[in-house]
Amino acid sequence: MMLDNKATLQSGRSTSLSVEWTLFALMLLSYVLPAGPFTAVIAALCLLLAVLSPGEVNRNAFKLAAPFLFMMIYGVAMSRGNESYDIGKDIWYISKLCLCLVLGFQLGMRTRDGERTLRFLVLFAVLTSLWSIVLYLRYGYEIADPMTGDQTATSRIPLLGVVAIPFLLEHLRHSDRRHFPAIIGALVLIGVAIILSNSRTTVLIALGLVATWAGLLATWRRAIFAVVLAVVIGFLVWPFLPAYTGGDLTITVKWRRSIEELLFTDSFDARQMLLNWRGFEAYNAQLKFNHSDIIHKFFGSGAGATVDLGQSVDMGMGMNYRFIPILHNGFYYVLIKYGLLGIVIYTVSILKFINWGRSGQINPRYFYDRLLRGVVLSIFLSTTVITGLFNKTELHGITIITAWLIGYLYMQKPTMLSNGQPSPVQSSTEAVPA
């Protein structure tokens, strides 16, 4: 549904609230605040913007989050017999996701200059890259809690910082030479932080963003070619990567183990079970699904559902579990709690993010369309390994920036539809062919 007229659109932006600074503050808060306080901040800001925004903007923001709210409602209805604490956590996770979507969309509808906003994203990426490099040089990859000595944090660059790469690459193509040193410097800094992150997820998302910026996902033919090329390269490189023989899991060892971790692991050997933990989780989740009746297969076992590992497993740091409420594989997380219906809703809703921000008349090579495709790909990649949009903290920023992109592109639709061309923008960066 379109906004009715430009007067409604303008009223959604006519406030003294600075979108750029608000988004930058949210980026920083998503990085430094625990999930609970961050949820309180975005809930309060959503209420404020709901009061300041016209009803049409609020209704469209609600529509963006509605599929996930529907999942929550029937998930609660199916949660009979589950632990109240686990039910509450799942309600919190999906509510937080909806708040991020609503807030990002509201801010996108208020944005006058998309390039200026993305410059703040670059600033965030540079600052967090510097900080992650400093932490790595000081502590290594794992950072011990000064009070307990437990390994409770990492020096990894936040995933949101990686989203700045396409914007920098686009500017590198079209800026004059006097800006090259600053752009290249920022790219090198972010690149070093990615390498030091020791995270396959971070590397994969970075590669995916570069691929979509280059237009490899602009059509189905290009997308199929990119996937085939990635698989071929992976199989060619895989034999040359070092096998795990004990000690630390380096990034090269992790890449070699990637295929094994995606396969089911039914071994009860403690070493194999922990080494292929994602496969072990998925194996037991599949067992739970296989033994469920047709109703639970379709609707899931509800919010708070857990997966029985078949034995108590020592996770370290005093944690010993047999029933786990969270899975690394987000698709299995959704399947167990919300069933096959949840898988369809989750997948289709994320794919529809692309259509929210564009019409059939918009050139798919338009930069913001490519950027939106890139973050959608990032969501799917992260869902396979770190629960995706249901992750407790990692995807706060990416979720908000995704909804911001949707709102920003959606806001331009009336002009785009009137003449078949992207609306005027502040910089050529916003409408340059790939």
Tab-separated table of C-alpha atoms in Angstrom:
chain	number	residue	atom	x	y	z
A	1	MET	CA	0.000	0.000	0.000
A	2	MET	CA	1.329	3.418	-0.914
A	3	LEU	CA	1.330	6.536	1.145
A	4	ASP	CA	-1.618	8.606	-0.001
A	5	ASN	CA	0.163	11.857	-0.821
A	6	LYS	CA	3.325	13.841	-0.362
A	7	ALA	CA	1.811	15.914	2.413
A	8	THR	CA	1.492	12.772	4.510
A	9	LEU	CA	5.041	11.837	3.592
A	10	GLN	CA	6.481	15.183	4.533
A	11	SER	CA	4.615	15.235	7.838
A	12	GLY	CA	6.334	11.970	8.662
A	13	ARG	CA	9.684	13.755	8.407
A	14	SER	CA	8.899	17.229	9.698
A	15	THR	CA	10.334	17.098	13.182
A	16	SER	CA	13.509	18.334	14.754
A	17	LEU	CA	14.569	14.737	15.481
A	18	SER	CA	17.905	14.133	13.724
A	19	VAL	CA	17.648	10.801	11.939
A	20	GLU	CA	21.379	10.580	11.261
A	21	TRP	CA	22.435	11.170	14.859
A	22	THR	CA	19.647	8.964	16.184
A	23	LEU	CA	20.744	6.081	13.976
A	24	PHE	CA	24.388	6.615	14.899
A	25	ALA	CA	23.482	6.545	18.600
A	26	LEU	CA	21.495	3.347	18.034
A	27	MET	CA	24.472	1.788	16.240
A	28	LEU	CA	26.724	2.530	19.197
A	29	LEU	CA	24.140	1.374	21.730
A	30	SER	CA	23.583	-1.877	19.819
A	31	TYR	CA	27.315	-2.507	20.201
A	32	VAL	CA	27.844	-1.572	23.846
A	33	LEU	CA	24.531	-2.246	25.606
A	34	PRO	CA	23.339	-5.663	26.779
A	35	ALA	CA	20.180	-6.917	25.082
A	36	GLY	CA	17.838	-5.976	27.938
A	37	PRO	CA	18.699	-2.270	28.239
A	38	PHE	CA	18.884	-1.972	24.450
A	39	THR	CA	15.351	-3.355	24.166
A	40	ALA	CA	14.138	-0.729	26.654
A	41	VAL	CA	15.802	2.059	24.631
A	42	ILE	CA	14.296	1.051	21.287
A	43	ALA	CA	10.860	0.490	22.864
A	44	ALA	CA	10.878	4.032	24.287
A	45	LEU	CA	12.066	5.485	20.965
A	46	CYS	CA	9.386	3.549	19.060
A	47	LEU	CA	6.709	5.060	21.283
A	48	LEU	CA	8.122	8.551	20.755
A	49	LEU	CA	8.207	8.176	16.978
A	50	ALA	CA	4.721	6.655	16.968
A	51	VAL	CA	3.442	9.866	18.559
A	52	LEU	CA	5.387	12.092	16.138
A	53	SER	CA	4.591	10.119	12.962
A	54	PRO	CA	1.372	10.195	10.923
A	55	GLY	CA	-0.895	7.161	11.149
A	56	GLU	CA	-0.016	5.959	7.652
A	57	VAL	CA	3.663	5.661	8.549
A	58	ASN	CA	2.854	3.791	11.765
A	59	ARG	CA	0.510	1.418	9.958
A	60	ASN	CA	3.137	0.552	7.360
A	61	ALA	CA	5.788	0.094	10.045
A	62	PHE	CA	3.425	-2.296	11.822
A	63	LYS	CA	2.826	-4.217	8.580
A	64	LEU	CA	6.561	-4.795	8.238
A	65	ALA	CA	6.669	-6.473	11.665
A	66	ALA	CA	3.232	-8.143	11.459
A	67	PRO	CA	4.392	-11.581	10.159
A	68	PHE	CA	6.735	-11.997	13.116
A	69	LEU	CA	4.048	-10.842	15.555
A	70	PHE	CA	1.783	-13.499	14.079
A	71	MET	CA	4.502	-16.099	14.701
A	72	MET	CA	4.722	-14.944	18.315
A	73	ILE	CA	0.945	-15.173	18.852
A	74	TYR	CA	0.538	-18.731	17.615
A	75	GLY	CA	3.876	-19.665	19.203
A	76	VAL	CA	2.482	-18.671	22.599
A	77	ALA	CA	-0.724	-20.598	21.842
A	78	MET	CA	1.379	-23.726	21.162
A	79	SER	CA	3.608	-23.287	24.229
A	80	ARG	CA	1.544	-25.300	26.695
A	81	GLY	CA	3.829	-27.331	28.970
A	82	ASN	CA	6.982	-25.336	28.195
A	83	GLU	CA	8.936	-23.570	30.919
A	84	SER	CA	7.644	-20.057	31.650
A	85	TYR	CA	11.183	-18.648	31.672
A	86	ASP	CA	11.952	-20.040	28.207
A	87	ILE	CA	8.571	-18.838	26.895
A	88	GLY	CA	9.311	-15.347	28.185
A	89	LYS	CA	12.728	-15.287	26.511
A	90	ASP	CA	11.293	-16.287	23.134
A	91	ILE	CA	8.580	-13.645	23.430
A	92	TRP	CA	11.291	-11.110	24.233
A	93	TYR	CA	13.441	-12.099	21.246
A	94	ILE	CA	10.618	-11.803	18.733
A	95	SER	CA	9.289	-8.596	20.341
A	96	LYS	CA	12.775	-7.072	20.126
A	97	LEU	CA	12.940	-8.039	16.453
A	98	CYS	CA	9.588	-6.323	15.800
A	99	LEU	CA	10.684	-3.185	17.657
A	100	CYS	CA	13.874	-2.983	15.564
A	101	LEU	CA	11.863	-3.305	12.342
A	102	VAL	CA	9.285	-0.691	13.348
A	103	LEU	CA	11.931	1.741	14.584
A	104	GLY	CA	14.147	1.364	11.519
A	105	PHE	CA	11.213	1.861	9.150
A	106	GLN	CA	10.027	4.968	11.009
A	107	LEU	CA	13.525	6.467	10.809
A	108	GLY	CA	13.841	5.557	7.125
A	109	MET	CA	10.620	7.423	6.365
A	110	ARG	CA	12.103	10.533	7.999
A	111	THR	CA	15.421	10.449	6.137
A	112	ARG	CA	16.145	13.305	3.722
A	113	ASP	CA	19.701	12.352	2.784
A	114	GLY	CA	20.540	8.657	2.639
A	115	GLU	CA	24.197	9.289	1.843
A	116	ARG	CA	24.694	11.397	4.950
A	117	THR	CA	23.167	8.629	7.061
A	118	LEU	CA	25.457	6.022	5.548
A	119	ARG	CA	28.463	8.246	6.276
A	120	PHE	CA	27.588	7.780	9.937
A	121	LEU	CA	27.578	4.029	9.314
A	122	VAL	CA	31.105	4.342	7.938
A	123	LEU	CA	32.124	6.292	11.046
A	124	PHE	CA	30.666	3.529	13.211
A	125	ALA	CA	32.508	0.868	11.177
A	126	VAL	CA	35.841	2.705	11.446
A	127	LEU	CA	35.513	3.301	15.195
A	128	THR	CA	34.500	-0.288	15.988
A	129	SER	CA	37.189	-1.664	13.661
A	130	LEU	CA	39.832	0.360	15.474
A	131	TRP	CA	38.486	-0.782	18.828
A	132	SER	CA	38.388	-4.448	17.807
A	133	ILE	CA	41.971	-4.265	16.532
A	134	VAL	CA	43.131	-2.653	19.781
A	135	LEU	CA	41.340	-5.348	21.808
A	136	TYR	CA	42.839	-8.090	19.664
A	137	LEU	CA	46.359	-6.730	20.064
A	138	ARG	CA	45.840	-6.407	23.808
A	139	TYR	CA	43.938	-9.598	24.637
A	140	GLY	CA	43.779	-11.779	21.533
A	141	TYR	CA	40.497	-13.076	20.145
A	142	GLU	CA	38.933	-14.083	23.483
A	143	ILE	CA	38.649	-11.465	26.233
A	144	ALA	CA	38.563	-12.730	29.803
A	145	ASP	CA	36.261	-11.227	32.389
A	146	PRO	CA	38.546	-9.338	34.819
A	147	MET	CA	36.540	-10.568	37.846
A	148	THR	CA	36.106	-14.266	37.036
A	149	GLY	CA	38.648	-14.980	34.329
A	150	ASP	CA	35.933	-16.551	32.157
A	151	GLN	CA	36.102	-16.024	28.394
A	152	THR	CA	32.983	-13.894	28.047
A	153	ALA	CA	33.607	-11.613	25.057
A	154	THR	CA	35.467	-11.360	21.773
A	155	SER	CA	37.321	-8.682	19.880
A	156	ARG	CA	35.179	-9.276	16.784
A	157	ILE	CA	34.023	-6.335	14.649
A	158	PRO	CA	30.206	-6.018	14.869
A	159	LEU	CA	28.382	-7.354	11.819
A	160	LEU	CA	26.761	-3.958	11.273
A	161	GLY	CA	30.203	-2.448	10.652
A	162	VAL	CA	30.687	-4.791	7.689
A	163	VAL	CA	27.619	-3.255	5.981
A	164	ALA	CA	29.673	-0.094	5.375
A	165	ILE	CA	31.832	-1.898	2.787
A	166	PRO	CA	29.455	-1.533	-0.224
A	167	PHE	CA	29.002	2.187	0.451
A	168	LEU	CA	32.777	2.709	0.567
A	169	LEU	CA	33.262	0.691	-2.634
A	170	GLU	CA	30.580	2.736	-4.385
A	171	HIS	CA	32.307	5.964	-3.367
A	172	LEU	CA	35.652	4.586	-4.467
A	173	ARG	CA	34.201	4.147	-7.963
A	174	HIS	CA	32.704	7.622	-8.235
A	175	SER	CA	34.599	10.001	-5.944
A	176	ASP	CA	37.419	12.183	-7.178
A	177	ARG	CA	40.984	11.115	-6.464
A	178	ARG	CA	41.493	13.389	-3.472
A	179	HIS	CA	39.062	11.226	-1.483
A	180	PHE	CA	40.757	7.945	-2.402
A	181	PRO	CA	43.211	7.802	0.551
A	182	ALA	CA	40.442	8.180	3.142
A	183	ILE	CA	38.171	5.627	1.433
A	184	ILE	CA	40.956	3.083	0.925
A	185	GLY	CA	42.144	3.649	4.493
A	186	ALA	CA	38.659	2.909	5.852
A	187	LEU	CA	38.365	-0.225	3.696
A	188	VAL	CA	41.779	-1.491	4.817
A	189	LEU	CA	40.937	-0.845	8.472
A	190	ILE	CA	37.621	-2.718	8.225
A	191	GLY	CA	39.339	-5.495	6.254
A	192	VAL	CA	41.990	-5.980	8.949
A	193	ALA	CA	39.290	-6.106	11.630
A	194	ILE	CA	37.419	-8.757	9.607
A	195	ILE	CA	40.553	-10.876	9.232
A	196	LEU	CA	41.337	-10.622	12.955
A	197	SER	CA	37.736	-11.489	13.881
A	198	ASN	CA	38.434	-15.232	13.449
A	199	SER	CA	34.787	-15.463	12.353
A	200	ARG	CA	33.542	-17.263	9.259
A	201	THR	CA	30.181	-15.529	9.614
A	202	THR	CA	31.825	-12.108	9.420
A	203	VAL	CA	33.909	-13.097	6.395
A	204	LEU	CA	30.922	-14.666	4.598
A	205	ILE	CA	28.751	-11.615	5.168
A	206	ALA	CA	31.533	-9.330	3.918
A	207	LEU	CA	31.910	-11.421	0.743
A	208	GLY	CA	28.138	-11.525	0.270
A	209	LEU	CA	27.869	-7.743	0.559
A	210	VAL	CA	30.638	-7.252	-1.990
A	211	ALA	CA	28.930	-9.716	-4.358
A	212	THR	CA	25.593	-7.922	-4.152
A	213	TRP	CA	27.258	-4.532	-4.547
A	214	ALA	CA	28.869	-5.851	-7.740
A	215	GLY	CA	25.406	-6.825	-8.996
A	216	LEU	CA	25.825	-10.611	-8.765
A	217	LEU	CA	22.368	-10.959	-7.191
A	218	ALA	CA	20.598	-8.457	-9.465
A	219	THR	CA	19.029	-11.320	-11.474
A	220	TRP	CA	18.377	-15.018	-10.866
A	221	ARG	CA	20.897	-15.963	-13.556
A	222	ARG	CA	23.629	-13.935	-11.874
A	223	ALA	CA	22.672	-15.293	-8.451
A	224	ILE	CA	22.908	-18.922	-9.647
A	225	PHE	CA	26.275	-18.199	-11.268
A	226	ALA	CA	27.568	-16.612	-8.031
A	227	VAL	CA	26.461	-19.586	-5.916
A	228	VAL	CA	28.023	-22.113	-8.304
A	229	LEU	CA	31.249	-20.091	-8.419
A	230	ALA	CA	31.396	-19.902	-4.608
A	231	VAL	CA	30.868	-23.678	-4.279
A	232	VAL	CA	33.558	-24.443	-6.867
A	233	ILE	CA	36.071	-22.125	-5.191
A	234	GLY	CA	35.240	-23.649	-1.815
A	235	PHE	CA	35.897	-27.199	-2.998
A	236	LEU	CA	39.130	-26.152	-4.722
A	237	VAL	CA	40.495	-24.408	-1.620
A	238	TRP	CA	39.195	-26.847	1.016
A	239	PRO	CA	41.887	-29.595	0.572
A	240	PHE	CA	44.670	-27.057	1.162
A	241	LEU	CA	43.313	-25.877	4.516
A	242	PRO	CA	44.842	-27.361	7.698
A	243	ALA	CA	42.965	-30.116	9.545
A	244	TYR	CA	42.200	-29.740	13.246
A	245	THR	CA	44.733	-31.550	15.426
A	246	GLY	CA	44.013	-29.867	18.745
A	247	GLY	CA	44.605	-26.443	20.239
A	248	ASP	CA	42.933	-23.251	19.104
A	249	LEU	CA	40.418	-23.248	16.264
A	250	THR	CA	41.960	-20.803	13.806
A	251	ILE	CA	39.993	-19.261	10.973
A	252	THR	CA	41.601	-21.591	8.391
A	253	VAL	CA	40.759	-24.662	10.478
A	254	LYS	CA	37.197	-23.374	10.889
A	255	TRP	CA	36.819	-23.038	7.123
A	256	ARG	CA	37.942	-26.661	6.633
A	257	ARG	CA	35.426	-27.814	9.252
A	258	SER	CA	32.563	-25.796	7.759
A	259	ILE	CA	31.187	-28.682	5.702
A	260	GLU	CA	31.358	-31.124	8.634
A	261	GLU	CA	29.560	-28.664	10.893
A	262	LEU	CA	26.699	-28.294	8.406
A	263	LEU	CA	26.145	-32.072	8.416
A	264	PHE	CA	24.344	-33.969	11.179
A	265	THR	CA	26.538	-35.248	14.002
A	266	ASP	CA	25.070	-38.185	15.902
A	267	SER	CA	28.293	-39.159	17.678
A	268	PHE	CA	28.253	-39.271	21.467
A	269	ASP	CA	32.013	-38.972	21.608
A	270	ALA	CA	32.504	-35.821	23.682
A	271	ARG	CA	35.284	-34.439	21.488
A	272	GLN	CA	33.405	-34.919	18.206
A	273	MET	CA	30.175	-33.678	19.729
A	274	LEU	CA	31.702	-30.391	20.890
A	275	LEU	CA	33.818	-29.927	17.785
A	276	ASN	CA	30.791	-30.372	15.500
A	277	TRP	CA	28.350	-28.728	17.917
A	278	ARG	CA	26.147	-27.145	15.258
A	279	GLY	CA	25.713	-30.518	13.569
A	280	PHE	CA	24.958	-32.147	16.926
A	281	GLU	CA	22.291	-29.537	17.707
A	282	ALA	CA	20.734	-29.913	14.259
A	283	TYR	CA	20.715	-33.726	14.521
A	284	ASN	CA	18.776	-33.662	17.790
A	285	ALA	CA	16.454	-30.923	16.527
A	286	GLN	CA	15.664	-33.068	13.490
A	287	LEU	CA	14.950	-36.030	15.785
A	288	LYS	CA	12.494	-33.888	17.764
A	289	PHE	CA	10.794	-32.763	14.559
A	290	ASN	CA	10.610	-36.330	13.194
A	291	HIS	CA	8.936	-37.586	16.373
A	292	SER	CA	6.392	-34.749	16.493
A	293	ASP	CA	2.782	-35.176	15.402
A	294	ILE	CA	1.442	-33.408	12.327
A	295	ILE	CA	0.091	-30.441	14.301
A	296	HIS	CA	3.457	-29.774	15.955
A	297	LYS	CA	5.272	-30.307	12.676
A	298	PHE	CA	3.165	-27.584	11.089
A	299	PHE	CA	2.862	-25.107	13.999
A	300	GLY	CA	5.921	-26.087	16.054
A	301	SER	CA	6.220	-26.871	19.741
A	302	GLY	CA	5.657	-23.257	20.699
A	303	ALA	CA	7.593	-20.474	22.387
A	304	GLY	CA	9.939	-21.878	25.004
A	305	ALA	CA	10.342	-25.236	23.246
A	306	THR	CA	13.667	-26.958	23.869
A	307	VAL	CA	15.700	-29.678	22.152
A	308	ASP	CA	16.683	-32.790	24.105
A	309	LEU	CA	20.361	-33.566	23.535
A	310	GLY	CA	19.944	-37.074	24.897
A	311	GLN	CA	22.527	-36.503	27.625
A	312	SER	CA	23.834	-33.754	29.869
A	313	VAL	CA	26.589	-31.779	28.187
A	314	ASP	CA	29.151	-29.671	30.034
A	315	MET	CA	29.361	-26.317	28.217
A	316	GLY	CA	32.083	-24.949	30.503
A	317	MET	CA	31.873	-22.022	32.913
A	318	GLY	CA	29.635	-24.093	35.194
A	319	MET	CA	26.946	-24.611	32.514
A	320	ASN	CA	25.578	-28.130	32.148
A	321	TYR	CA	22.571	-28.708	29.891
A	322	ARG	CA	20.502	-31.527	28.454
A	323	PHE	CA	17.624	-29.434	27.118
A	324	ILE	CA	18.645	-26.381	25.100
A	325	PRO	CA	16.216	-23.550	24.179
A	326	ILE	CA	18.502	-21.834	21.623
A	327	LEU	CA	20.090	-23.349	18.514
A	328	HIS	CA	22.882	-21.912	16.371
A	329	ASN	CA	20.983	-22.811	13.204
A	330	GLY	CA	18.172	-20.279	13.046
A	331	PHE	CA	16.125	-22.339	10.606
A	332	TYR	CA	15.997	-25.225	13.077
A	333	TYR	CA	15.274	-22.739	15.866
A	334	VAL	CA	12.213	-21.554	13.911
A	335	LEU	CA	11.246	-25.087	12.859
A	336	ILE	CA	11.183	-26.429	16.419
A	337	LYS	CA	9.357	-23.465	17.960
A	338	TYR	CA	7.137	-22.272	15.079
A	339	GLY	CA	7.024	-25.266	12.744
A	340	LEU	CA	6.947	-25.467	8.970
A	341	LEU	CA	4.565	-22.509	8.925
A	342	GLY	CA	7.187	-20.474	10.777
A	343	ILE	CA	9.877	-21.420	8.246
A	344	VAL	CA	7.640	-20.210	5.408
A	345	ILE	CA	6.747	-16.967	7.212
A	346	TYR	CA	10.369	-16.231	8.147
A	347	THR	CA	11.777	-16.944	4.673
A	348	VAL	CA	9.056	-15.201	2.668
A	349	SER	CA	8.985	-12.161	4.977
A	350	ILE	CA	12.732	-11.595	4.620
A	351	LEU	CA	12.607	-12.032	0.845
A	352	LYS	CA	9.719	-9.547	0.715
A	353	PHE	CA	11.940	-6.944	2.400
A	354	ILE	CA	13.377	-6.381	-1.085
A	355	ASN	CA	9.958	-5.727	-2.610
A	356	TRP	CA	8.935	-3.395	0.227
A	357	GLY	CA	11.570	-0.938	-0.910
A	358	ARG	CA	11.113	-1.053	-4.657
A	359	SER	CA	8.622	-1.375	-7.505
A	360	GLY	CA	9.050	-3.183	-10.795
A	361	GLN	CA	10.010	0.113	-12.449
A	362	ILE	CA	13.068	0.723	-10.275
A	363	ASN	CA	16.370	-0.235	-11.840
A	364	PRO	CA	17.790	-3.211	-9.861
A	365	ARG	CA	21.243	-1.659	-10.310
A	366	TYR	CA	20.189	1.294	-8.146
A	367	PHE	CA	22.709	1.388	-5.282
A	368	TYR	CA	20.243	1.287	-2.400
A	369	ASP	CA	18.437	-1.657	-3.963
A	370	ARG	CA	21.741	-3.544	-4.180
A	371	LEU	CA	22.573	-2.617	-0.593
A	372	LEU	CA	19.190	-3.900	0.583
A	373	ARG	CA	19.748	-7.171	-1.273
A	374	GLY	CA	23.124	-7.419	0.447
A	375	VAL	CA	21.741	-7.066	3.965
A	376	VAL	CA	18.933	-9.526	3.148
A	377	LEU	CA	21.598	-12.025	2.062
A	378	SER	CA	23.482	-11.268	5.301
A	379	ILE	CA	20.379	-12.139	7.311
A	380	PHE	CA	20.037	-15.503	5.575
A	381	LEU	CA	23.746	-16.288	5.995
A	382	SER	CA	23.626	-15.430	9.692
A	383	THR	CA	20.474	-17.512	10.160
A	384	THR	CA	22.371	-20.683	9.266
A	385	VAL	CA	24.991	-20.196	11.982
A	386	ILE	CA	23.930	-17.676	14.674
A	387	THR	CA	20.086	-17.756	14.748
A	388	GLY	CA	19.704	-14.799	12.366
A	389	LEU	CA	17.074	-12.239	13.341
A	390	PHE	CA	16.407	-14.140	16.579
A	391	ASN	CA	19.987	-13.751	17.790
A	392	LYS	CA	20.141	-12.140	21.212
A	393	THR	CA	22.533	-9.301	20.295
A	394	GLU	CA	24.482	-9.752	17.037
A	395	LEU	CA	21.838	-8.567	14.566
A	396	HIS	CA	20.333	-5.584	16.439
A	397	GLY	CA	22.094	-3.099	14.205
A	398	ILE	CA	21.620	-5.010	10.949
A	399	THR	CA	17.885	-5.377	11.623
A	400	ILE	CA	17.483	-1.650	12.223
A	401	ILE	CA	19.549	-0.659	9.185
A	402	THR	CA	17.578	-3.143	7.035
A	403	ALA	CA	14.275	-1.575	8.104
A	404	TRP	CA	15.802	1.897	7.626
A	405	LEU	CA	16.699	1.007	4.033
A	406	ILE	CA	13.184	-0.327	3.449
A	407	GLY	CA	11.629	2.846	4.849
A	408	TYR	CA	13.978	5.122	2.917
A	409	LEU	CA	13.277	3.399	-0.401
A	410	TYR	CA	9.568	3.104	0.351
A	411	MET	CA	9.433	6.827	1.074
A	412	GLN	CA	10.719	7.530	-2.454
A	413	LYS	CA	8.153	5.315	-4.188
A	414	PRO	CA	5.588	8.045	-5.031
A	415	THR	CA	8.212	9.985	-7.006
A	416	MET	CA	9.658	6.850	-8.545
A	417	LEU	CA	6.285	5.683	-9.738
A	418	SER	CA	5.334	9.059	-11.178
A	419	ASN	CA	8.103	9.153	-13.785
A	420	GLY	CA	9.639	5.690	-13.770
A	421	GLN	CA	12.950	7.023	-12.440
A	422	PRO	CA	14.588	7.195	-9.002
A	423	SER	CA	13.772	10.434	-7.207
A	424	PRO	CA	16.419	13.163	-7.000
A	425	VAL	CA	19.022	12.519	-4.344
A	426	GLN	CA	21.894	14.379	-2.826
A	427	SER	CA	24.651	12.348	-4.453
A	428	SER	CA	25.308	10.306	-7.556
A	429	THR	CA	26.137	7.478	-5.180
A	430	GLU	CA	22.423	6.922	-4.703
A	431	ALA	CA	21.551	6.192	-8.310
A	432	VAL	CA	24.618	4.879	-10.092
A	433	PRO	CA	24.382	1.775	-12.295
A	434	ALA	CA	26.464	-1.199	-11.292
